[in-house]
C-alpha cells in the first residue's frame, strides 16, 4: 500500500501527468461492453462503459467538477450554479470529504449529483505496472469512499465513478458498475490544471463546449491547498470565474446543462 508520503508526492505530480492520462482515458473501446454490471449497488443499474456524453443531445453540456470538496472554491461555485439554475456533478475525493463534510452537505442539499473519485486520488492503473490496484483493492477503495460519503450525507445517491487521472486500469469500470456507479469520462477539458487565468479558461470553456455539443465537461473545484497554519486557500478561482462568465452566455443562447448519460 502507498504510504502517506508517496501519496503526497503522487498528488504533487498529478497536474504534470494528467495530460498523458487523458489520452488513454478517451479511448472509448477501453472498457466498453465489459458486462451488464447490474449489481447489488445502491446507485441502480450501471454498465462498465465509460460515458462521455450528456443525457440529451443538441446544444447541451454536462458540467463535472473533480477533486473537491474545497471549502473555499466549492461554496462560491455553488453560488454561481444556483444563480444560473444549473445542476452539476461533483466527483469527490474521500480525504477531503472527511475533512470538509459540511461542504459535501451543501453540494447535496443544492441538488447536485455526487460521484465517487476514490479515497486518496491514487492512480488505480499504477504509475508503473507493479503499482496497479488489484480488483479487490479497487473494490475496497470505492466501497470505503461511498460509505464515507453516505456517512456525511445519509442515503446519498452516488450514480457515477470517475477514476483519478482518467487512469481506469483493468478493473475499475466493472467494479464501479457492480456497485451501481456508471464510469464517468469526459469529452471536453479546459486544462484548468495548467493555469487559473480566468480569461484563458473562459475562452477555452466557451470554445470547447461549442465545439463539442452533448459532451461531458471536466472541470476542477479541488484539490484543497492549505497554508502553513492549516487554513484552506483558494485554488480554483479561475475555473469558478470561467463558469460564472460562460454559463449565462450559453444559457441565453438556449444551451442547457444536463446530467451525464447513464447506461444499464
Ligand atoms: Zn481528480
Short mmCIF file of C-alpha atoms and ligand atoms in Angstrom, two decimals:
data_model
loop_
_atom_site.label_atom_id
_atom_site.label_comp_id
_atom_site.label_asym_id
_atom_site.label_seq_id
_atom_site.Cartn_x
_atom_site.Cartn_y
_atom_site.Cartn_z
CA UNK A 1 0.00 0.00 0.00
CA UNK A 2 1.10 3.53 -0.62
CA UNK A 3 2.39 5.49 2.33
CA UNK A 4 1.08 8.94 3.06
CA UNK A 5 4.35 10.30 1.78
CA UNK A 6 4.18 8.61 -1.60
CA UNK A 7 0.55 9.67 -1.90
CA UNK A 8 1.53 13.27 -1.28
CA UNK A 9 4.27 13.04 -3.90
CA UNK A 10 1.93 11.50 -6.41
CA UNK A 11 -0.56 14.24 -5.78
CA UNK A 12 2.04 16.90 -6.46
CA UNK A 13 2.97 15.15 -9.68
CA UNK A 14 -0.64 14.90 -10.77
CA UNK A 15 -1.03 18.03 -12.89
CA UNK A 16 2.05 17.15 -14.94
CA UNK A 17 0.97 13.59 -15.53
CA UNK A 18 -2.65 14.36 -16.10
CA UNK A 19 -2.37 15.23 -19.78
CA UNK A 20 -0.84 11.89 -20.62
CA UNK A 21 -3.55 10.06 -18.72
CA UNK A 22 -6.29 11.86 -20.62
CA UNK A 23 -5.17 10.35 -23.90
CA UNK A 24 -5.64 6.85 -22.60
CA UNK A 25 -8.93 7.67 -20.95
CA UNK A 26 -10.58 8.97 -24.08
CA UNK A 27 -10.14 5.71 -26.00
CA UNK A 28 -13.80 4.68 -25.91
CA UNK A 29 -13.23 0.99 -26.54
CA UNK A 30 -11.19 0.63 -23.36
CA UNK A 31 -13.95 -0.82 -21.24
CA UNK A 32 -17.00 -0.77 -23.46
CA UNK A 33 -19.14 -3.85 -23.34
CA UNK A 34 -17.30 -5.32 -20.41
CA UNK A 35 -20.50 -6.53 -18.83
CA UNK A 36 -24.03 -5.65 -17.84
CA UNK A 37 -22.96 -4.61 -14.37
CA UNK A 38 -26.42 -4.96 -12.90
CA UNK A 39 -25.04 -5.45 -9.44
CA UNK A 40 -26.17 -5.02 -5.88
CA UNK A 41 -25.02 -1.42 -5.57
CA UNK A 42 -27.14 1.42 -4.27
CA UNK A 43 -26.91 3.62 -7.35
CA UNK A 44 -29.10 1.49 -9.59
CA UNK A 45 -28.08 -0.36 -12.72
CA UNK A 46 -24.90 0.68 -14.46
CA UNK A 47 -22.53 -0.76 -17.03
CA UNK A 48 -18.76 -0.70 -17.38
CA UNK A 49 -18.96 1.66 -20.34
CA UNK A 50 -17.13 4.94 -19.73
CA UNK A 51 -19.68 7.61 -20.65
CA UNK A 52 -18.53 10.88 -22.17
CA UNK A 53 -21.86 12.30 -23.32
CA UNK A 54 -24.68 14.23 -21.70
CA UNK A 55 -28.07 12.57 -21.30
CA UNK A 56 -29.64 14.69 -24.05
CA UNK A 57 -28.44 15.67 -27.50
CA UNK A 58 -28.09 19.01 -29.20
CA UNK A 59 -26.83 22.15 -27.52
CA UNK A 60 -26.31 20.62 -24.10
CA UNK A 61 -23.34 20.03 -21.83
CA UNK A 62 -22.85 18.14 -18.57
CA UNK A 63 -20.62 20.03 -16.13
CA UNK A 64 -18.50 17.91 -13.77
CA UNK A 65 -16.16 19.15 -11.04
CA UNK A 66 -13.38 16.97 -9.65
CA UNK A 67 -11.14 16.77 -6.58
CA UNK A 68 -13.29 18.64 -4.05
CA UNK A 69 -14.90 19.37 -1.74
CA UNK A 70 -12.87 22.56 -1.39
CA UNK A 71 -14.12 24.78 1.47
CA UNK A 72 -13.10 27.99 -0.33
CA UNK A 73 -13.85 27.44 -4.01
CA UNK A 74 -16.77 24.99 -3.85
CA UNK A 75 -19.20 27.29 -1.96
CA UNK A 76 -18.51 30.09 -4.45
CA UNK A 77 -19.08 27.63 -7.30
CA UNK A 78 -22.35 26.51 -5.72
CA UNK A 79 -23.44 30.14 -5.61
CA UNK A 80 -22.64 30.56 -9.32
CA UNK A 81 -24.55 27.39 -10.23
CA UNK A 82 -27.52 28.44 -8.10
CA UNK A 83 -27.65 31.89 -9.71
CA UNK A 84 -27.70 30.23 -13.13
CA UNK A 85 -30.08 27.43 -12.10
CA UNK A 86 -27.64 24.80 -13.28
CA UNK A 87 -27.00 21.39 -11.75
CA UNK A 88 -23.62 19.68 -11.97
CA UNK A 89 -21.77 16.54 -10.91
CA UNK A 90 -19.18 16.67 -8.11
CA UNK A 91 -16.55 13.91 -8.15
CA UNK A 92 -15.49 13.77 -4.51
CA UNK A 93 -12.03 12.94 -3.12
CA UNK A 94 -12.56 10.91 0.06
CA UNK A 95 -9.86 12.57 2.17
CA UNK A 96 -11.49 15.96 1.61
CA UNK A 97 -14.96 14.56 2.28
CA UNK A 98 -13.61 13.54 5.68
CA UNK A 99 -12.04 16.95 6.36
CA UNK A 100 -14.82 19.12 4.95
CA UNK A 101 -18.13 17.26 5.39
CA UNK A 102 -20.18 20.47 5.60
CA UNK A 103 -19.23 21.34 2.02
CA UNK A 104 -20.44 17.92 0.83
CA UNK A 105 -23.74 18.53 2.61
CA UNK A 106 -24.04 21.89 0.83
CA UNK A 107 -23.43 20.20 -2.54
CA UNK A 108 -26.06 17.54 -1.86
CA UNK A 109 -28.58 19.99 -0.38
CA UNK A 110 -28.33 22.11 -3.53
CA UNK A 111 -29.49 19.13 -5.59
CA UNK A 112 -26.25 18.37 -7.38
CA UNK A 113 -25.16 14.84 -8.24
CA UNK A 114 -22.41 13.04 -6.35
CA UNK A 115 -19.63 10.99 -7.92
CA UNK A 116 -17.05 8.74 -6.25
CA UNK A 117 -13.47 9.81 -7.09
CA UNK A 118 -11.66 7.39 -4.71
CA UNK A 119 -10.41 7.91 -1.18
CA UNK A 120 -6.84 9.14 -1.83
CA UNK A 121 -6.82 10.02 -5.54
CA UNK A 122 -4.47 7.15 -6.26
CA UNK A 123 -3.65 6.08 -9.79
CA UNK A 124 -5.59 2.80 -9.95
CA UNK A 125 -3.68 1.73 -13.07
CA UNK A 126 -0.37 2.38 -11.27
CA UNK A 127 2.32 4.79 -12.41
CA UNK A 128 4.23 1.59 -13.09
CA UNK A 129 2.51 -1.76 -13.72
CA UNK A 130 3.55 -3.22 -10.36
CA UNK A 131 1.63 -0.41 -8.60
CA UNK A 132 -1.65 -1.25 -10.30
CA UNK A 133 -4.54 -1.87 -7.89
CA UNK A 134 -5.95 -5.38 -7.78
CA UNK A 135 -9.67 -5.85 -8.29
CA UNK A 136 -10.08 -6.34 -4.54
CA UNK A 137 -8.15 -3.13 -3.78
CA UNK A 138 -10.25 -1.17 -6.24
CA UNK A 139 -13.46 -2.53 -4.72
CA UNK A 140 -12.29 -1.77 -1.17
CA UNK A 141 -11.38 1.81 -2.09
CA UNK A 142 -14.62 2.51 -3.95
CA UNK A 143 -16.75 0.96 -1.21
CA UNK A 144 -14.93 2.91 1.51
CA UNK A 145 -15.29 6.18 -0.39
CA UNK A 146 -19.02 5.68 -0.99
CA UNK A 147 -19.51 4.64 2.64
CA UNK A 148 -17.75 7.80 3.80
CA UNK A 149 -19.89 9.99 1.54
CA UNK A 150 -23.01 8.29 2.93
CA UNK A 151 -21.78 8.83 6.49
CA UNK A 152 -21.76 12.53 5.70
CA UNK A 153 -24.94 12.54 3.59
CA UNK A 154 -27.09 9.61 4.76
CA UNK A 155 -28.74 7.79 1.89
CA UNK A 156 -26.85 9.78 -0.75
CA UNK A 157 -27.19 8.57 -4.32
CA UNK A 158 -23.77 8.16 -5.97
CA UNK A 159 -24.58 7.25 -9.56
CA UNK A 160 -21.13 7.86 -11.05
CA UNK A 161 -17.49 6.91 -10.53
CA UNK A 162 -14.54 8.69 -12.10
CA UNK A 163 -11.02 7.27 -11.93
CA UNK A 164 -8.32 9.76 -10.87
CA UNK A 165 -6.27 10.96 -13.86
CA UNK A 166 -8.69 9.07 -16.10
CA UNK A 167 -6.48 6.08 -15.32
CA UNK A 168 -9.16 3.40 -15.17
CA UNK A 169 -6.88 0.41 -15.00
CA UNK A 170 -8.10 -3.06 -15.73
CA UNK A 171 -10.75 -3.35 -13.04
CA UNK A 172 -12.34 -0.06 -12.03
CA UNK A 173 -15.04 0.28 -14.74
CA UNK A 174 -16.58 -3.11 -13.95
CA UNK A 175 -16.15 -2.75 -10.18
CA UNK A 176 -17.86 0.63 -10.32
CA UNK A 177 -20.70 -0.85 -12.40
CA UNK A 178 -21.09 -3.70 -9.90
CA UNK A 179 -21.51 -1.03 -7.19
CA UNK A 180 -24.16 0.77 -9.24
CA UNK A 181 -21.91 3.57 -10.45
CA UNK A 182 -21.54 4.44 -14.13
CA UNK A 183 -17.89 5.15 -15.07
CA UNK A 184 -17.77 8.82 -15.96
CA UNK A 185 -15.29 10.04 -18.58
CA UNK A 186 -15.32 13.34 -20.41
CA UNK A 187 -15.36 14.83 -23.89
CA UNK A 188 -14.21 18.35 -23.03
CA UNK A 189 -11.47 19.70 -20.76
CA UNK A 190 -10.16 23.23 -20.34
CA UNK A 191 -6.87 22.04 -18.84
CA UNK A 192 -7.51 24.04 -15.70
CA UNK A 193 -4.62 22.20 -14.04
CA UNK A 194 -2.26 24.19 -16.31
CA UNK A 195 -3.50 27.69 -15.46
CA UNK A 196 -6.01 29.55 -13.32
CA UNK A 197 -6.09 32.58 -15.60
CA UNK A 198 -9.82 33.29 -15.80
CA UNK A 199 -9.62 34.91 -19.26
CA UNK A 200 -7.83 31.90 -20.72
CA UNK A 201 -10.16 29.41 -19.03
CA UNK A 202 -13.34 31.28 -20.00
CA UNK A 203 -12.25 31.35 -23.64
CA UNK A 204 -11.39 27.65 -23.61
CA UNK A 205 -14.65 26.76 -21.87
CA UNK A 206 -16.82 28.63 -24.33
CA UNK A 207 -14.97 27.45 -27.44
CA UNK A 208 -14.72 23.83 -26.40
CA UNK A 209 -18.32 23.45 -25.24
CA UNK A 210 -19.49 24.96 -28.54
CA UNK A 211 -17.21 22.59 -30.47
CA UNK A 212 -18.47 19.51 -28.58
CA UNK A 213 -22.25 19.75 -28.12
CA UNK A 214 -23.60 16.94 -25.97
CA UNK A 215 -20.31 16.39 -24.14
CA UNK A 216 -19.30 15.81 -20.54
CA UNK A 217 -17.09 18.72 -19.41
CA UNK A 218 -14.25 18.08 -16.94
CA UNK A 219 -13.51 20.96 -14.55
CA UNK A 220 -11.91 21.15 -11.09
CA UNK A 221 -13.03 22.70 -7.80
CA UNK A 222 -10.21 20.96 -5.89
CA UNK A 223 -7.89 19.71 -4.59
CA UNK A 224 -7.56 21.66 -1.37
CA UNK A 225 -4.35 23.55 -0.72
CA UNK A 226 -3.63 24.52 2.89
CA UNK A 227 -1.37 27.31 4.13
CA UNK A 228 1.24 26.82 6.87
CA UNK A 229 -1.40 27.39 9.53
CA UNK A 230 -3.55 24.65 8.01
CA UNK A 231 -6.11 27.05 6.56
CA UNK A 232 -7.56 26.12 3.16
CA UNK A 233 -6.69 28.54 0.38
CA UNK A 234 -8.50 29.40 -2.83
CA UNK A 235 -7.06 27.23 -5.57
CA UNK A 236 -9.65 27.20 -8.38
CA UNK A 237 -10.89 30.79 -8.52
CA UNK A 238 -10.12 30.95 -12.25
CA UNK A 239 -12.20 27.88 -13.03
CA UNK A 240 -15.13 29.21 -10.99
CA UNK A 241 -14.90 32.61 -12.68
CA UNK A 242 -14.86 30.96 -16.12
CA UNK A 243 -18.06 29.09 -15.26
CA UNK A 244 -19.61 32.33 -13.95
CA UNK A 245 -18.91 34.09 -17.26
CA UNK A 246 -19.65 31.37 -19.80
CA UNK A 247 -22.69 29.55 -18.42
CA UNK A 248 -25.07 32.55 -18.51
CA UNK A 249 -23.90 33.44 -22.00
CA UNK A 250 -24.56 29.95 -23.35
CA UNK A 251 -27.85 29.67 -21.46
CA UNK A 252 -29.02 32.92 -23.04
CA UNK A 253 -28.46 31.27 -26.43
CA UNK A 254 -30.55 28.26 -25.46
CA UNK A 255 -27.85 25.86 -24.28
CA UNK A 256 -28.90 23.50 -21.48
CA UNK A 257 -26.79 21.91 -18.77
CA UNK A 258 -27.84 18.36 -18.00
CA UNK A 259 -26.50 15.26 -16.29
CA UNK A 260 -24.13 12.85 -17.96
CA UNK A 261 -25.70 9.83 -19.63
CA UNK A 262 -26.01 6.55 -17.76
CA UNK A 263 -26.21 3.09 -19.23
CA UNK A 264 -27.94 -0.01 -17.96
ZN1 LIG B 1 -9.09 14.04 -9.86
#
